[in-house]
Short mmCIF file of C-alpha atoms and ligand atoms in Angstrom, two decimals:
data_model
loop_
_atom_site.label_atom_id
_atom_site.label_comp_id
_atom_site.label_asym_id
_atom_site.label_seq_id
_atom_site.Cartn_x
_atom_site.Cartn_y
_atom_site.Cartn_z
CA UNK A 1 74.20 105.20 -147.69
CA UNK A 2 71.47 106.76 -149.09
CA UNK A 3 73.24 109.38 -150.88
CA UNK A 4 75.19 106.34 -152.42
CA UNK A 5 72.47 105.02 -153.90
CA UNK A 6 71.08 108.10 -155.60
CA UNK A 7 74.21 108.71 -156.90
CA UNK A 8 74.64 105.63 -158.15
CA UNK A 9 71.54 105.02 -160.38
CA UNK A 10 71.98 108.96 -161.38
CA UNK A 11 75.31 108.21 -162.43
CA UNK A 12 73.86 104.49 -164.37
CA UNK A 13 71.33 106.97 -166.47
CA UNK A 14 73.48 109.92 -166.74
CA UNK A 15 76.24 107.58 -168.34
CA UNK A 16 73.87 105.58 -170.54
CA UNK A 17 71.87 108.83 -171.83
CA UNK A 18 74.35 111.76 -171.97
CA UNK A 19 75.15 114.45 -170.16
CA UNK A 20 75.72 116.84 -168.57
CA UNK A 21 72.66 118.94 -168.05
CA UNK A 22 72.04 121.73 -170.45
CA UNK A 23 68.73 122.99 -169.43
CA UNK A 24 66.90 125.97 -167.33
CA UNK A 25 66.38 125.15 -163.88
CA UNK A 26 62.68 125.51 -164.66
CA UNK A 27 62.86 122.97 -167.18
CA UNK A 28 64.55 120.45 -165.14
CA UNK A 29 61.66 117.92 -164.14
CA UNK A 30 59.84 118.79 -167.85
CA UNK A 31 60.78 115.62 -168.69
CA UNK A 32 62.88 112.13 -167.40
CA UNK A 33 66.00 113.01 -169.69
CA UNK A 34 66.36 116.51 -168.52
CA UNK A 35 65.63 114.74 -164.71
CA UNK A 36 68.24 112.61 -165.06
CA UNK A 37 70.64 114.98 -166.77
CA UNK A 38 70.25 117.72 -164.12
CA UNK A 39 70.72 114.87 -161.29
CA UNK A 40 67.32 115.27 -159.93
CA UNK A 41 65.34 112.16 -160.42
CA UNK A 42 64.40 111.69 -157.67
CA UNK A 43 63.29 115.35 -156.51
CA UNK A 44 61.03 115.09 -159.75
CA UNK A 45 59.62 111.79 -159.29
CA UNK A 46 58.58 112.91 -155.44
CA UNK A 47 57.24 115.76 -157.12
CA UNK A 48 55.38 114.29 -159.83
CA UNK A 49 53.88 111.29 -157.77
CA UNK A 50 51.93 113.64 -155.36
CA UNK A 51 50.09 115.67 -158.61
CA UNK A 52 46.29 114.62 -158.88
CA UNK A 53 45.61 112.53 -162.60
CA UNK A 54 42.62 112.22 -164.46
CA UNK A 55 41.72 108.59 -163.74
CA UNK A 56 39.08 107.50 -165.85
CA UNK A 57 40.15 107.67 -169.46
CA UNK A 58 43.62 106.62 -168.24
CA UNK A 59 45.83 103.56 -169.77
CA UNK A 60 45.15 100.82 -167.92
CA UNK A 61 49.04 98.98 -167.73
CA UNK A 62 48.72 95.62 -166.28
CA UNK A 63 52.12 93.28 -165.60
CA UNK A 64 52.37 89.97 -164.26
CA UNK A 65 55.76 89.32 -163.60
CA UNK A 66 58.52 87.82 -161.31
CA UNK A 67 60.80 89.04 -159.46
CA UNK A 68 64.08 87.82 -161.12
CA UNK A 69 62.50 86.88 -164.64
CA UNK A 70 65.48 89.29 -166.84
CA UNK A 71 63.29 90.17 -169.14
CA UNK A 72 60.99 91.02 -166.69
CA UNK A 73 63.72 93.75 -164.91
CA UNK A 74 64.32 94.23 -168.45
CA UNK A 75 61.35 96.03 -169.20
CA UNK A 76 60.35 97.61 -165.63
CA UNK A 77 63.15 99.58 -165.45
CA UNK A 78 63.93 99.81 -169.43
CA UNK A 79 59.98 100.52 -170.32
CA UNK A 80 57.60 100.76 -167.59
CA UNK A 81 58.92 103.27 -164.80
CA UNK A 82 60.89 105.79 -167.69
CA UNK A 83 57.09 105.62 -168.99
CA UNK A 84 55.20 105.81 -166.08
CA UNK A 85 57.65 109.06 -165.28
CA UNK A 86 56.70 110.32 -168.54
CA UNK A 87 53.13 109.81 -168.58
CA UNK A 88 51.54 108.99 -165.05
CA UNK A 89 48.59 111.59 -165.69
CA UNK A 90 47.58 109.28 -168.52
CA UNK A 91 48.41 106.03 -166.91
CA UNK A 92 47.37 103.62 -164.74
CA UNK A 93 50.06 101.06 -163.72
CA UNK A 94 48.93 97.99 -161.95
CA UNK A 95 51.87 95.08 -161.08
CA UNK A 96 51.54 92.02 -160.33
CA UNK A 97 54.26 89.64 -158.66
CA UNK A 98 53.52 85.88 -159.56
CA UNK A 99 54.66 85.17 -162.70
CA UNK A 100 55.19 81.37 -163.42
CA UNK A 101 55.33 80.64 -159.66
CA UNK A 102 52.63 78.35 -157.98
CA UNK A 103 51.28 77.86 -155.20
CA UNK A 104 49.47 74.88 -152.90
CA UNK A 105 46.95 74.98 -150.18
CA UNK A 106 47.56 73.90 -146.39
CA UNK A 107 44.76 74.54 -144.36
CA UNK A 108 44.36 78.04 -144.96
CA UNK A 109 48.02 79.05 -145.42
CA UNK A 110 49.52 79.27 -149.00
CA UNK A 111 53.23 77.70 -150.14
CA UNK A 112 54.70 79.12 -153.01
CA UNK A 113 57.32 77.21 -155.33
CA UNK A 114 58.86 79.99 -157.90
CA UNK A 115 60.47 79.19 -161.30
CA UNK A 116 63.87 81.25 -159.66
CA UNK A 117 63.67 79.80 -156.98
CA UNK A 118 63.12 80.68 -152.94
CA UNK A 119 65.38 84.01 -153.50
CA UNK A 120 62.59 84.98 -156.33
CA UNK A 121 59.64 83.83 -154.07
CA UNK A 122 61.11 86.19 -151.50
CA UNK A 123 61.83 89.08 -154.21
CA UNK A 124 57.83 88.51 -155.87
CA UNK A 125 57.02 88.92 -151.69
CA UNK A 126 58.85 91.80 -150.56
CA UNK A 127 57.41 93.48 -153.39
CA UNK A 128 54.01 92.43 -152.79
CA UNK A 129 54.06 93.98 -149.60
CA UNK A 130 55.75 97.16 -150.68
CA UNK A 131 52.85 97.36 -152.78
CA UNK A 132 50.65 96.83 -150.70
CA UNK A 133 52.15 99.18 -148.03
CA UNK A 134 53.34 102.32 -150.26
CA UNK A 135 51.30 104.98 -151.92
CA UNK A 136 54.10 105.37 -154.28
CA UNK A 137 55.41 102.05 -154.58
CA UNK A 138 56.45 102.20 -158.06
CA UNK A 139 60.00 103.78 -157.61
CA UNK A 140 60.73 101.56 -154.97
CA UNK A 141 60.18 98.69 -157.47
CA UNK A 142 61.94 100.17 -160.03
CA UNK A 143 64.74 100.93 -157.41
CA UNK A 144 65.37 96.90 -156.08
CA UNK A 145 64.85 95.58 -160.01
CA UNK A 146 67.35 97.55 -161.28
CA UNK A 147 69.53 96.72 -158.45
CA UNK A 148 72.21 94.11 -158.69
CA UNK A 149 70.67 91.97 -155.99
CA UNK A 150 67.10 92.43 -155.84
CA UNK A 151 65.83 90.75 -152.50
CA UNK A 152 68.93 92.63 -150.65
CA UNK A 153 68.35 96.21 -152.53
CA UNK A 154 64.81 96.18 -150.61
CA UNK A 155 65.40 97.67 -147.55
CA UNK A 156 67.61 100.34 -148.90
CA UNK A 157 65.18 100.87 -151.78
CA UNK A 158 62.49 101.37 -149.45
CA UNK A 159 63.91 103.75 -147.28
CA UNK A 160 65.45 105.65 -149.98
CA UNK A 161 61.59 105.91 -151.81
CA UNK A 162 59.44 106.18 -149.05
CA UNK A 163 60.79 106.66 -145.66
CA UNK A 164 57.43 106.47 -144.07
CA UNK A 165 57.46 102.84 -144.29
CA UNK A 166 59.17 100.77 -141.85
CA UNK A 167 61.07 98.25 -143.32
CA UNK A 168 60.15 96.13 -140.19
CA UNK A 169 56.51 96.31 -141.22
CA UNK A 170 57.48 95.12 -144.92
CA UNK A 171 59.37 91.81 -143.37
CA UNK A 172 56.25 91.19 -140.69
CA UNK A 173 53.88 91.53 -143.81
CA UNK A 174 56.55 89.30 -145.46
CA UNK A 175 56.56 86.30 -142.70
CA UNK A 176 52.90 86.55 -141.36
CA UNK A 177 49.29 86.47 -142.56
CA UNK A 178 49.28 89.49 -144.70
CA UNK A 179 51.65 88.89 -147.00
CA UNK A 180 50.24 84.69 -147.84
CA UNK A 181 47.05 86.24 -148.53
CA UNK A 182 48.20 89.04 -150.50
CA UNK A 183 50.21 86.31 -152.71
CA UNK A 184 47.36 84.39 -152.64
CA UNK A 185 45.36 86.93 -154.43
CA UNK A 186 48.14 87.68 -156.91
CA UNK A 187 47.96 83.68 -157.68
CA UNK A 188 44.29 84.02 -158.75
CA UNK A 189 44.46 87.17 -160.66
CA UNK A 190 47.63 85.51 -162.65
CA UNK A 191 45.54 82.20 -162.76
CA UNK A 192 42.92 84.04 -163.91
CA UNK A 193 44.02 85.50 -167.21
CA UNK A 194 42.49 85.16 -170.34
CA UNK A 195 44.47 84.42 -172.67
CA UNK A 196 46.09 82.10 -169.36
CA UNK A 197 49.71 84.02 -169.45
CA UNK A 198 52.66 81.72 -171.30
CA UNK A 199 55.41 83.89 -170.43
CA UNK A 200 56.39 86.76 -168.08
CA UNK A 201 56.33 89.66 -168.46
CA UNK A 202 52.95 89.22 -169.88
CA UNK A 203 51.41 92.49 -170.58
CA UNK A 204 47.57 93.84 -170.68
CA UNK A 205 46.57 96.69 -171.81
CA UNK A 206 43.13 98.02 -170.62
CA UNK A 207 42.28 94.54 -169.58
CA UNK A 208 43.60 93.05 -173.09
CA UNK A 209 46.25 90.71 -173.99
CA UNK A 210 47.44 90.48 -177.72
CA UNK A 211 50.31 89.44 -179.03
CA UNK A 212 50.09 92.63 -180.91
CA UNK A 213 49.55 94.82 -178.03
CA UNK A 214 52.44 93.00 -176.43
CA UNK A 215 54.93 92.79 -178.96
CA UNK A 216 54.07 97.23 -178.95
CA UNK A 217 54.74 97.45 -175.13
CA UNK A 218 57.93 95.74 -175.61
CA UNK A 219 59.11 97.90 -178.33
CA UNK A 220 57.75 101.24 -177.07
CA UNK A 221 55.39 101.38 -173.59
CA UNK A 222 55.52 105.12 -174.25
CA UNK A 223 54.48 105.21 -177.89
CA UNK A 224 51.81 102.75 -177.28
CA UNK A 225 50.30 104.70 -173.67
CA UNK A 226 50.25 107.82 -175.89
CA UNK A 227 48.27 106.53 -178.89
CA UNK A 228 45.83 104.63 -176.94
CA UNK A 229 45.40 107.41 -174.48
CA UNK A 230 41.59 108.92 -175.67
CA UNK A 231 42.09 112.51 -174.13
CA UNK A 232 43.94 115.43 -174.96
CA UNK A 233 47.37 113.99 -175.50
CA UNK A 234 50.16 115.45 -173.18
CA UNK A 235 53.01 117.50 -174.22
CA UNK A 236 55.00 114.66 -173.92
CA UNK A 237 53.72 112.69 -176.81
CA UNK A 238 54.66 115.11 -178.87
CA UNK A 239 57.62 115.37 -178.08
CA UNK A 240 60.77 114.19 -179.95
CA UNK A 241 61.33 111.42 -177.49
CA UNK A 242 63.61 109.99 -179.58
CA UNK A 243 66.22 111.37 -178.41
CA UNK A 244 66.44 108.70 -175.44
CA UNK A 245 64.60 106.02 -176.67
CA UNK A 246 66.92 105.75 -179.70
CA UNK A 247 69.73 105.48 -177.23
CA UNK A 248 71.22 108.08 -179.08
CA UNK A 249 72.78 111.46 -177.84
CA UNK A 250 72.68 114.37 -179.61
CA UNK A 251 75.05 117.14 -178.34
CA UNK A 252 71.81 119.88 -178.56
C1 NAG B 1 56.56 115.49 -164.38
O1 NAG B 1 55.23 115.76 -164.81
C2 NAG B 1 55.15 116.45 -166.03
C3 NAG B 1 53.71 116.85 -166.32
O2 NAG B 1 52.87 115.74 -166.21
C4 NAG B 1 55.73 115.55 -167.11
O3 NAG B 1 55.66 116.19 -168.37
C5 NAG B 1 57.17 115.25 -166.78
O4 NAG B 1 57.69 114.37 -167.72
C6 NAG B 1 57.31 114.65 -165.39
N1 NAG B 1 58.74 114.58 -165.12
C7 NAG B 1 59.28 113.73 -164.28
C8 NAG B 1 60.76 113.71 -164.19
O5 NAG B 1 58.63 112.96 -163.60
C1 NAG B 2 46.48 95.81 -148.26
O1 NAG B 2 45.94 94.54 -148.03
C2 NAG B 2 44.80 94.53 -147.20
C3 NAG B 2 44.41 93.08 -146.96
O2 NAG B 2 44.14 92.42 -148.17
C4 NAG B 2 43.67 95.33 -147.87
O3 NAG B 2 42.55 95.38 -147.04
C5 NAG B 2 44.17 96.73 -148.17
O4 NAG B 2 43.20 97.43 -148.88
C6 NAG B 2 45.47 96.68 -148.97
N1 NAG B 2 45.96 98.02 -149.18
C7 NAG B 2 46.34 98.48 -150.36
C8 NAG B 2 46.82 99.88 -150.40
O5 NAG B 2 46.30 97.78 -151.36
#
């Protein structure tokens, strides 16, 4: 099962940027092309997600989104986690699962009305709690939005990203207490925007929302992480990135 799935979104990269790999085993996790090329995505991501990052002049990347919003999946798995790959020393990625939905008080219990529908109320929840529950929760996202079915993907997802999590304690977090509160919360912090969000996915950048700072995260997360990034710029941002962002491939 889980080898299925690995396979399978290797094989949904490899086929829509090139292959096969042509580089040094040393150079394999250098950066998400040559990952994906050399079939070891995963093993890289694992790798990279445990390395200590210099927090404080880091991008702050903030996104309020929903669960089955398609431009939403759109740019997580098109923009956000090929960036965050790229560039999580100089990023901080913060996500939000709300979106349009709302929500009304009983007593001190939350219900929650989505603009998908109860499958996305269940997707934005699951993911909540996977966020809550993870220290590396943002493959795991990645892994159920890029998925076909996203509410169904999260078990598998989970157990494929972080096996320390019981997906047990992601659907008690889902029914009880935990999870109405931590939707609650992600209600006010959506309600609480400035500019009020008009869309998903509605993007700030070190605490900012601009249509101008938007419309760059759209068209390039990467480009926009590495020029507002303060500190010594990574190798990466130098690099001719092109090459997968253009959707090209160049037989090099
Ligand atoms: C791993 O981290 C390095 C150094 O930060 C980065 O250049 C590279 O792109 C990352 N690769 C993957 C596949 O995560
Ligand atoms: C999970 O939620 C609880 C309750 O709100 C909170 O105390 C805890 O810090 C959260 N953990 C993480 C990792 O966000």
């Amino acid at each position: 099962m889980k080898g299925v799935i690995v396979f399978t979104i290797v094989t949904i990269w490899s086929n829509v940027y090139c292959t096969p790999c042509s580089y040094s085993p040393s150079q394999w996790c250098a950066s998400l092309d040559s990952a994906i090329e050399c079939g070891v995505l995963k093993q890289c991501l694992e790798a990279n997600a445990t390395k200590p990052k210099s927090q404080d002049s880091s991008v702050q990347v903030d996104l309020y989104f929903e669960s089955l919003c398609p431009g939403c999946r759109e740019f997580l798995t098109t923009q956000l986690l090929p960036t965050w790959v790229m560039l999580n020393d100089i990023m901080t990625v913060n996500l939000v699962p709300f979106g349009n939905a709302q929500e009304t008080a009983k007593g001190k219990q939350y219900t929650f009305t989505c603009q998908h529908g109860e499958e996305e109320c269940l997707g934005n929840m699951i993911e909540t709690c996977i966020l809550n529950a993870s220290a590396n929760p943002f493959q795991i996202i990645y892994c159920m939005e890029a998925s076909s079915n996203v509410v169904k993907a999260g078990q598998a997802c989970v157990e494929l990203f972080d096996p320390t999590i019981k997906w047990d304690s992601i659907m008690s977090c889902v029914k009880g207490d935990l999870g109405n509160q931590l939707m609650h919360q992600n209600a006010l912090k959506t309600g609480a925007l400035k500019p009020p969000h008009q869309y998903v996915p509605w993007i700030v950048i070190n605490g900012e929302h601009t249509e101008d700072l938007q419309n760059k995260a759209m068209g390039s997360l990467f480009t926009l992480v590495c020029s507002m990034y303060k500190g010594k710029k990574p190798e990466a941002c130098g690099a001719a990135l092109t090459r997968y962002h253009r959707g090209y491939c160049h037989d090099d």
